[in-house]
Tab-separated table of C-alpha atoms and ligand atoms in Angstrom:
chain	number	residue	atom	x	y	z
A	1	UNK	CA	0.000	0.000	0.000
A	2	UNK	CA	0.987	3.661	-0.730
A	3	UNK	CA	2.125	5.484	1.918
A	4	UNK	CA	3.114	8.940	2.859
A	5	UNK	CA	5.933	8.543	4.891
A	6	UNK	CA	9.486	8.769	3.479
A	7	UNK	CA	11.260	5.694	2.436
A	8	UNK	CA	13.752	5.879	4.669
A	9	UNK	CA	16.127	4.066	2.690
A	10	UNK	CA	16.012	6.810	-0.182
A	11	UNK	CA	17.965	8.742	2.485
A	12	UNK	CA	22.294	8.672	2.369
A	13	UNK	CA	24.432	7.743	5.031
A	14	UNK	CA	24.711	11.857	5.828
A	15	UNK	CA	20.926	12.331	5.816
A	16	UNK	CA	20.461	9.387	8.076
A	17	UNK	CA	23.567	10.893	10.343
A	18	UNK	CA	21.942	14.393	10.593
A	19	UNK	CA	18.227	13.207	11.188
A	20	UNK	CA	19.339	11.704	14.359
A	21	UNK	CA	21.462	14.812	15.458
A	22	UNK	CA	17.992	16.980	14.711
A	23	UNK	CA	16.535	14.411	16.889
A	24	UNK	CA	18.649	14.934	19.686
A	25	UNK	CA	20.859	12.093	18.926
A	26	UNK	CA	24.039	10.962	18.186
A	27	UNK	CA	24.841	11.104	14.571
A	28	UNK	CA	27.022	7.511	14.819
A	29	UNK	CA	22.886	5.746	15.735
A	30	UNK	CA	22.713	6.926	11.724
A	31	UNK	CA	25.063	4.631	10.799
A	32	UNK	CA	24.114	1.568	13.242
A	33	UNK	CA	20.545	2.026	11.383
A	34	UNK	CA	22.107	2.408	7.640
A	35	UNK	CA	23.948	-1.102	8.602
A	36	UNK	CA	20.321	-2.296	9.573
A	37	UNK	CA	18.747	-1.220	6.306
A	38	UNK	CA	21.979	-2.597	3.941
A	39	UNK	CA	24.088	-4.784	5.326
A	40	UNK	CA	21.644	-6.518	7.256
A	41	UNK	CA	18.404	-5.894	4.775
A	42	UNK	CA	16.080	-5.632	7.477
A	43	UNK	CA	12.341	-5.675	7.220
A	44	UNK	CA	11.298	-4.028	10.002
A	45	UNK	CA	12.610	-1.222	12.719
A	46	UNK	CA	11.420	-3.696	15.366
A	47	UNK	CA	14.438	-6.185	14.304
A	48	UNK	CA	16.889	-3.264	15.477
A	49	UNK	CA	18.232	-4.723	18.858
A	50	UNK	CA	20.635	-2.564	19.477
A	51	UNK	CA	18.728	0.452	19.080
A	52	UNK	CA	16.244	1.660	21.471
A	53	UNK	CA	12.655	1.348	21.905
A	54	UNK	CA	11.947	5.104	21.876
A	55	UNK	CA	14.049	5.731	18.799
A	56	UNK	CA	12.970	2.499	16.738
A	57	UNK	CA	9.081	4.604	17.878
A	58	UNK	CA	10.679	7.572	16.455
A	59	UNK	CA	11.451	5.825	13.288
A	60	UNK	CA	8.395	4.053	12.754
A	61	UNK	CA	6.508	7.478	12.815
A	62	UNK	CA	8.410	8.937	10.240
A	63	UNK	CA	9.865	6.070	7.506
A	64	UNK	CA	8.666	3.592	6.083
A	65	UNK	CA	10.709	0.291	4.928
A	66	UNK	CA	9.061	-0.319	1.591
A	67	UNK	CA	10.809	-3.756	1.023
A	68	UNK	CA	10.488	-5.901	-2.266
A	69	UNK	CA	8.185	-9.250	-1.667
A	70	UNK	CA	9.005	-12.380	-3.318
A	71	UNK	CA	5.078	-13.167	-4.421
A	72	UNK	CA	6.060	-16.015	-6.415
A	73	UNK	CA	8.695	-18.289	-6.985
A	74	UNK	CA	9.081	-20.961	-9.486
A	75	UNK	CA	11.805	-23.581	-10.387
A	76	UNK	CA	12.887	-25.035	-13.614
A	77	UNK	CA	14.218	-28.210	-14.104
A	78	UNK	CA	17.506	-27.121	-14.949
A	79	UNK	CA	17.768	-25.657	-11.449
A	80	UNK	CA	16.723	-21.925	-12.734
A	81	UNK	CA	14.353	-19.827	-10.182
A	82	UNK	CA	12.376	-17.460	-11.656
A	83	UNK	CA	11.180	-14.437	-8.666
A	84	UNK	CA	7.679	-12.660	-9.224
A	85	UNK	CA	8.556	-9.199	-6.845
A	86	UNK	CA	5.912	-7.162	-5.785
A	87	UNK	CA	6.708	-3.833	-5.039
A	88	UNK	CA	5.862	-1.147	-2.296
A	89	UNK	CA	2.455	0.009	-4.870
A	90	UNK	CA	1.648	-3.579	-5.473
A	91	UNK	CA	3.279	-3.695	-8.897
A	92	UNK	CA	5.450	-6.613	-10.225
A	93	UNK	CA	8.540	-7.235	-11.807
A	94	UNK	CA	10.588	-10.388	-12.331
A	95	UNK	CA	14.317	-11.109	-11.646
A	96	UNK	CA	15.957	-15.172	-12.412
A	97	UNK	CA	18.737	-16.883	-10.702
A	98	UNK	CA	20.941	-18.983	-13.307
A	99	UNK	CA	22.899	-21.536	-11.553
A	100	UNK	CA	26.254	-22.986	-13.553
A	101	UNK	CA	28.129	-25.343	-12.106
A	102	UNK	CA	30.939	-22.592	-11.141
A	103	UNK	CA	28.703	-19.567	-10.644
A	104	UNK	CA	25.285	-17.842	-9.845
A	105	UNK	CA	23.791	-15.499	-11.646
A	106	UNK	CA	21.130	-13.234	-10.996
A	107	UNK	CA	19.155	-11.104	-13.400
A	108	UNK	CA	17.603	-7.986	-12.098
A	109	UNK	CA	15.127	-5.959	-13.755
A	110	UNK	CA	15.811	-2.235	-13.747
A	111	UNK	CA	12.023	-0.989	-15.110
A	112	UNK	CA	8.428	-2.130	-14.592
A	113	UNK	CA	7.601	-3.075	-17.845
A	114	UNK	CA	10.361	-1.411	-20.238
A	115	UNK	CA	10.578	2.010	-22.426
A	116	UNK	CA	11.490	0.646	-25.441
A	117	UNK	CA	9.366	-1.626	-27.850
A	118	UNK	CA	12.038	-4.502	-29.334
A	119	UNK	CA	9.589	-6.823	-31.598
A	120	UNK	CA	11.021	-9.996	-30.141
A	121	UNK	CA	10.521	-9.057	-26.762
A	122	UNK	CA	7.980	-10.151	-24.434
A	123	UNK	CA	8.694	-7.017	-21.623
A	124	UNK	CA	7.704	-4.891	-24.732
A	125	UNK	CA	4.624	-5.963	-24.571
A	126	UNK	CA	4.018	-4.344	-20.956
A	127	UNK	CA	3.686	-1.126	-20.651
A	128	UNK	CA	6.220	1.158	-18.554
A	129	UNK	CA	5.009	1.560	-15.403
A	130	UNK	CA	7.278	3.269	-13.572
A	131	UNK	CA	11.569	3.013	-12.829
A	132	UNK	CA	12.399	0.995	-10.018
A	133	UNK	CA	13.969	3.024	-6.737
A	134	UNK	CA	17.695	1.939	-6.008
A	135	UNK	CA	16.287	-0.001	-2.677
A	136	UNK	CA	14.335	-2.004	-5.240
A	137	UNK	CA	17.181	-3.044	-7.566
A	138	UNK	CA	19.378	-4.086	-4.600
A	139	UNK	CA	16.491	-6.090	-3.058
A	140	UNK	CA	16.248	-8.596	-6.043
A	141	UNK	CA	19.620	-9.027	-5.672
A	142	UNK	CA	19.605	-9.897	-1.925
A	143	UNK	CA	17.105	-11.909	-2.716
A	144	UNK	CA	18.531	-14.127	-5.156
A	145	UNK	CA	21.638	-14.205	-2.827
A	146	UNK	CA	19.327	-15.546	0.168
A	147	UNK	CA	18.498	-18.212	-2.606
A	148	UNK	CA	21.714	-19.339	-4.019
A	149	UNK	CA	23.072	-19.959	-0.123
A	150	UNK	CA	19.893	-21.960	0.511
A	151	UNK	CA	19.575	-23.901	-2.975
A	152	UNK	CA	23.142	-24.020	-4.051
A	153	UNK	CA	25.093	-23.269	-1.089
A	154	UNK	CA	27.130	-20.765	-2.291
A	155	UNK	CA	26.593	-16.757	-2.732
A	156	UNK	CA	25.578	-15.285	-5.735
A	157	UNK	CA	28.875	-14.925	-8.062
A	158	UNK	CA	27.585	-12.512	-11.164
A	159	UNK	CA	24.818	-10.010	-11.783
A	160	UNK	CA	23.906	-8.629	-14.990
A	161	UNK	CA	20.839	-5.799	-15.940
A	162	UNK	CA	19.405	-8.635	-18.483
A	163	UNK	CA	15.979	-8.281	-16.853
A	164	UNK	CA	12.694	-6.363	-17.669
A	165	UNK	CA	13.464	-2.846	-18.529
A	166	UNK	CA	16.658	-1.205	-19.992
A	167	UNK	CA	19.260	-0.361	-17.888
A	168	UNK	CA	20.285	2.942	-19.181
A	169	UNK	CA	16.727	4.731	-19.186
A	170	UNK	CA	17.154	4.494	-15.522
A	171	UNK	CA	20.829	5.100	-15.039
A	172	UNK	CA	20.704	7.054	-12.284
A	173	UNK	CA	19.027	4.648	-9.780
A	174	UNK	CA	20.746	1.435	-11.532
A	175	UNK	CA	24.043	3.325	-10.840
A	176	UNK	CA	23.063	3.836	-7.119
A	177	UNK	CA	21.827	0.454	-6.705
A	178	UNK	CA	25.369	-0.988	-7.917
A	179	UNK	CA	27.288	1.562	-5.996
A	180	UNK	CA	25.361	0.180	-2.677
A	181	UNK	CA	26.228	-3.510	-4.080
A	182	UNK	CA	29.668	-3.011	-4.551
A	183	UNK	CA	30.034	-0.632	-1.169
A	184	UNK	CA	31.189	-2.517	2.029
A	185	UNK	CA	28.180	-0.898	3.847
A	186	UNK	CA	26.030	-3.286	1.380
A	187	UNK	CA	27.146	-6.656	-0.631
A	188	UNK	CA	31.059	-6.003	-1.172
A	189	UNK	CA	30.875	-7.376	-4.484
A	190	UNK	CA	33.643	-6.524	-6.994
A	191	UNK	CA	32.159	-4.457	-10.165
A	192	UNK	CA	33.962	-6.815	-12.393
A	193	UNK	CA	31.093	-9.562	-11.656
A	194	UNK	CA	28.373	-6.826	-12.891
A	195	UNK	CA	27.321	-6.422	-16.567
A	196	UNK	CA	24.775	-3.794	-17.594
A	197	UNK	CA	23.232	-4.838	-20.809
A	198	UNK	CA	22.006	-2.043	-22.998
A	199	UNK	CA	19.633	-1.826	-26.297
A	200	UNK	CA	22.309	1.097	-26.499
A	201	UNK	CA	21.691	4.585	-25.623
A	202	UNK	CA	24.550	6.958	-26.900
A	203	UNK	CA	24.463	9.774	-24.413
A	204	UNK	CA	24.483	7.431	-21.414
A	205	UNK	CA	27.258	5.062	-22.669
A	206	UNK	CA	29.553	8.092	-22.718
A	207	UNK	CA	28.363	9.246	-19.489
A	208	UNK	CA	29.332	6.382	-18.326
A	209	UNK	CA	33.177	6.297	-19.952
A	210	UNK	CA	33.228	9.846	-18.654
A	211	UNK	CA	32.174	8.551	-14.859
A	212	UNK	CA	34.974	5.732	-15.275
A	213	UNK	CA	32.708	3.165	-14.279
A	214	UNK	CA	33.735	-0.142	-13.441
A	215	UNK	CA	31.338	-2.555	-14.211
A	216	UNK	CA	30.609	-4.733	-17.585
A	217	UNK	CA	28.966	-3.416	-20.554
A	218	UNK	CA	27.304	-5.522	-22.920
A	219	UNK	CA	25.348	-3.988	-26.146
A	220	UNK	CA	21.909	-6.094	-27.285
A	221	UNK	CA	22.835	-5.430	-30.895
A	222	UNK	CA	21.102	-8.251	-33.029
A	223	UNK	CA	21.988	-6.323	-36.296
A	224	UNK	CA	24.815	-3.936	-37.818
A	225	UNK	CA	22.552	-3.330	-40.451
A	226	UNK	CA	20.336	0.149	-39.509
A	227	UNK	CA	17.702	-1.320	-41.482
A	228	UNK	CA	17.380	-4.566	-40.176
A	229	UNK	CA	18.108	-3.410	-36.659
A	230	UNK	CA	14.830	-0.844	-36.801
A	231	UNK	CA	12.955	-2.903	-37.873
A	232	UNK	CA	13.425	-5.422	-34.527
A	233	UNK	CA	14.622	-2.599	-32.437
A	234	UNK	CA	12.211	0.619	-33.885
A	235	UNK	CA	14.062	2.929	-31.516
A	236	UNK	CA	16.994	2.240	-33.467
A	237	UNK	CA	15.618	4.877	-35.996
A	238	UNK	CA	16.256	7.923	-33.143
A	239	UNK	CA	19.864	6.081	-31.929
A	240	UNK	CA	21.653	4.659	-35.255
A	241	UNK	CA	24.471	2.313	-35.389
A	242	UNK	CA	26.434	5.163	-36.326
A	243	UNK	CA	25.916	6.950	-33.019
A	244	UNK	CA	26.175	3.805	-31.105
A	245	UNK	CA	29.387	3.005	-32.462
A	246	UNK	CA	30.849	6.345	-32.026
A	247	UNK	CA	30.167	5.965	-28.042
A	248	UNK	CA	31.261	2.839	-28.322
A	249	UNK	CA	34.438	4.179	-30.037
A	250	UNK	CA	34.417	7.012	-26.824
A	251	UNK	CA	33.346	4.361	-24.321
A	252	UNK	CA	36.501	2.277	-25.324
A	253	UNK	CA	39.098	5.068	-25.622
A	254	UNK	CA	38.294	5.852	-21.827
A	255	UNK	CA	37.794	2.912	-20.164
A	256	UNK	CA	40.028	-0.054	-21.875
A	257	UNK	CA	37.429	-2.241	-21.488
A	258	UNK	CA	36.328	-5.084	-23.797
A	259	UNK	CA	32.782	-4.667	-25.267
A	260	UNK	CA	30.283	-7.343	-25.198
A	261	UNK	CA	27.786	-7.797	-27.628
A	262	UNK	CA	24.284	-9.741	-27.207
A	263	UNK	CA	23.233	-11.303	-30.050
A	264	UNK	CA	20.085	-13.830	-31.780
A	265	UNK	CA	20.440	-14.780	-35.094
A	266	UNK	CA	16.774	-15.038	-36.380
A	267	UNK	CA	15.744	-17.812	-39.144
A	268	UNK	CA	14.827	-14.972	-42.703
A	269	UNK	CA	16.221	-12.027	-40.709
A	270	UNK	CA	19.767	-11.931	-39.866
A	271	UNK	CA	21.187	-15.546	-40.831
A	272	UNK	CA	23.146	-14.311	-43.893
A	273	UNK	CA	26.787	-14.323	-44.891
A	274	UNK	CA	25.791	-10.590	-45.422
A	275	UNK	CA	24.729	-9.938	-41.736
A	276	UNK	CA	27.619	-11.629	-39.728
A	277	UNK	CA	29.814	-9.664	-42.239
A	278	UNK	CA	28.312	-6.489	-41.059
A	279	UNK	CA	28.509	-7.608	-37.571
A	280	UNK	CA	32.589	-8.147	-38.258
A	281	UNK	CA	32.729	-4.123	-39.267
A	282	UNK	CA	31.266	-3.082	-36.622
A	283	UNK	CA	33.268	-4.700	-33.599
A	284	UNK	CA	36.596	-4.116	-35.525
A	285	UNK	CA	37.835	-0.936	-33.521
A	286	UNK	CA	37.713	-2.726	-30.338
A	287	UNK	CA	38.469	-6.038	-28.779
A	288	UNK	CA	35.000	-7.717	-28.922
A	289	UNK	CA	32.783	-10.329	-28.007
A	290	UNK	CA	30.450	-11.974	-28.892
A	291	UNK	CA	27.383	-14.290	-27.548
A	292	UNK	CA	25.348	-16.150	-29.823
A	293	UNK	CA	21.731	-16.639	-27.226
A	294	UNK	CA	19.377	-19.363	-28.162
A	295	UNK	CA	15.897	-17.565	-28.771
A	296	UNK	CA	12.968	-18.429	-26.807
A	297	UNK	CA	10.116	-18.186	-28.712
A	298	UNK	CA	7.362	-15.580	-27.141
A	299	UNK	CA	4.523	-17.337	-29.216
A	300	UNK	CA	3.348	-15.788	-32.377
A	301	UNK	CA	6.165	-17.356	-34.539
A	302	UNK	CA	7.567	-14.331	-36.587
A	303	UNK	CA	11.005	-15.008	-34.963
A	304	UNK	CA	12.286	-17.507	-35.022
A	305	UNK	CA	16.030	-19.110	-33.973
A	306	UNK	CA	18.293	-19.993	-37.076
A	307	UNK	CA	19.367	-22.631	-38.343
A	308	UNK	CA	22.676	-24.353	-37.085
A	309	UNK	CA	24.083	-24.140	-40.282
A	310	UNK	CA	23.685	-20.335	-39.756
A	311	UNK	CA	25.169	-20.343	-36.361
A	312	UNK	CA	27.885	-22.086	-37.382
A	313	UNK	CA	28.344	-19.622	-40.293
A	314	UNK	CA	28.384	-16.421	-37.936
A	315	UNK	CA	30.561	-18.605	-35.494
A	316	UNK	CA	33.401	-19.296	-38.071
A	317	UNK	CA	33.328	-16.281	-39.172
A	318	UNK	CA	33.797	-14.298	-36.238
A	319	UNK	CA	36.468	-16.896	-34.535
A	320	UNK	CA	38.552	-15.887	-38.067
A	321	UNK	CA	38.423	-12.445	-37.654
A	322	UNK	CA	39.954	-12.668	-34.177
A	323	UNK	CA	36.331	-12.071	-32.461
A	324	UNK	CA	35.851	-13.934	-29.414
A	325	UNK	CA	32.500	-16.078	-29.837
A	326	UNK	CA	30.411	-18.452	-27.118
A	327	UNK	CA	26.892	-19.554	-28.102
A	328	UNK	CA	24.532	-19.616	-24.896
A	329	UNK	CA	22.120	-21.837	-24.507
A	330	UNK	CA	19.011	-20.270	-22.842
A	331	UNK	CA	17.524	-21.587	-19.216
A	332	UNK	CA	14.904	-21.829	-17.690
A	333	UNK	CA	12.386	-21.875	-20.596
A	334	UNK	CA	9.708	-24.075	-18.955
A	335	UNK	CA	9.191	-21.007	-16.189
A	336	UNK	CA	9.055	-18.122	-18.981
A	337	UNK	CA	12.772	-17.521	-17.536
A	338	UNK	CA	14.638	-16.980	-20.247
A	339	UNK	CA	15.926	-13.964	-22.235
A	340	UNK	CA	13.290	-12.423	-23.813
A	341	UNK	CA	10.519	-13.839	-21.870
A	342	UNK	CA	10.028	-11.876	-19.049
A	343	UNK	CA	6.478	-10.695	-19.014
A	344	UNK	CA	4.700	-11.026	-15.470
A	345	UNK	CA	3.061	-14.573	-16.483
A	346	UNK	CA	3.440	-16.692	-13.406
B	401	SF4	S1	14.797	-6.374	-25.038
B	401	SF4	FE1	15.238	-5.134	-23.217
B	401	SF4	S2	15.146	-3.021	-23.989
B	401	SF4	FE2	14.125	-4.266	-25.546
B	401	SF4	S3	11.946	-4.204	-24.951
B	401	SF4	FE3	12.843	-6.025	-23.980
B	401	SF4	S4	13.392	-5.347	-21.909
B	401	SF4	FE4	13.127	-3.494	-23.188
């Protein structure tokens, strides 16, 4: 339910700090709560122990704690757990937990429903709602990291912004919500495990190169042909290849970093010796790679996955013009799990 009290975890370290102090407190109680809220993800002010009745009272009548819910969880068969998270205003998003056998991954979503309208895509389908608040993104992480200690006995290894929504339409809260991940005061993990996945929004991606940031960026690109691309990714008419690849270009001269490229090669839409060659220009100013995903069909039939005879063509290709290649299989497509299929069903 809606509330009108302040989230109180929308509030830094400093505000927390100098709301006690107004309160005739000591500004160090700000920082025993923030470790509450983060490190400790609580719930509720009542969990607090070591902080007194009267000011967990005080608390209570002026924050709220609007944690995530899991609503609904689901397992696959192949060990993937798909999360249905209801929000603070009852709406839902997904995130997935992809177990290997050397790592856990979890997929958040950065958006209820998304922006932008890909064709194949069954998040398009939903209408944006609303971005989701930093606490939010770091929730669905916690969450999954609860999971993958109780399911797999280990802590979540990887995270990467493959979920409902894009990434970089929200930057400013997805940036917050990895900065509390990677802080000490939250998760401690290392940016290096964190990809943000992007349809590819110039501005941002330089923003980002300009802000030095640390973590992964992969680029959904599915075609390096502006026509083709449109016409699966309409928005690609505002942001062309051209731009993309120029902040790419900026992007790479900043940061060093090698540039990952998402990628579905659709049977009568991109399976030609013409496409992968197209694909070859475009990573050639950078060190590149490139993953092949299985497509998961999202039930009307226009796309569908290639043949192996055309994966194997884009594979060879790539692998002899120095391109690193790896062709990933998709999971959990019994729950609706997999890429593409996000779409508040279960
Ligand atoms: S593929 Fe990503 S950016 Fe495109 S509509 Fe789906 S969620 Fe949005």
């Amino acid at each position: 339910m809606k509330t009108k009290k302040k989230d109180i975890r929308a509030l830094t370290l400093e505000q927390l700090r100098d709301f006690f102090v107004e309160n005739g407190d000591q500004p160090f109680r700000g920082n025993q709560v923030y470790e509450w809220l983060w490190r400790k993800s609580a719930h509720s002010f009542d969990v607090m122990t070591n902080i007194s009745k009267e000011t967990r009272d005080i608390l209570e009548a002026n924050f709220v704690i609007n944690h995530i819910k899991v609503d609904v969880m689901q397992r696959s068969t192949d060990g993937t757990i798909k999360n249905a998270v209801r929000l603070y205003d009852d709406l839902i998003v997904e995130s997935v937990l992809i177990p290997t056998k050397t790592r856990t991954t979890a997929c958040v979503s950065s958006q209820v429903g998304c922006s932008l309208d890909c064709k194949f895509c069954a998040t398009a389908r939903l209408k944006r709602m609303r971005n989701l608040n930093p606490d939010e993104i770091y929730d669905q992480v916690v969450a999954i990291d609860n999971e993958s200690r109780l399911y797999f006995d280990r802590p979540l290894s990887n995270i990467v912004f493959m979920g409902m929504g894009e990434p970089l339409m929200n930057y400013k809260n997805v940036l917050k919500a990895i900065n509390k991940i990677t802080s000490n005061e939250g998760l401690g993990m290392s940016p290096k495990r964190i990809t943000v996945s992007t349809s590819g929004v110039p501005k941002i991606i330089k923003k980002m190169a300009d802000e030095e940031v640390k973590f992964n960026l992969a680029v959904s690109l599915h075609s390096a042909i502006d026509e083709i691309r449109t016409s699966i990714m309409p928005f690609n008419a505002t942001f062309t290849l051209a731009d993309l690849r120029e902040a790419l270009v900026y992007w790479y001269h900043k940061t060093k970093s090698r540039i990952t490229y998402e990628y579905v090669v659709w049977k009568g839409i991109n399976d030609t010796q013409k496409d992968v060659d197209a694909l070859v220009n475009f990573c050639r100013f950078a060190p590149s790679k490139v993953n092949l995903i299985e497509y998961n069909p999202i039930d009307d039939g226009k796309f569908q996955q290639a043949s192996n005879q055309a994966l194997d063509m884009y594979v060879h290709t790539l692998e002899r013009n120095g391109i690193v290649v790896t062709v990933r299989r998709s999971r959990g497509k019994d729950i609706d799990a997999a890429c593409g299929q996000l779409a508040n069903k279960s």
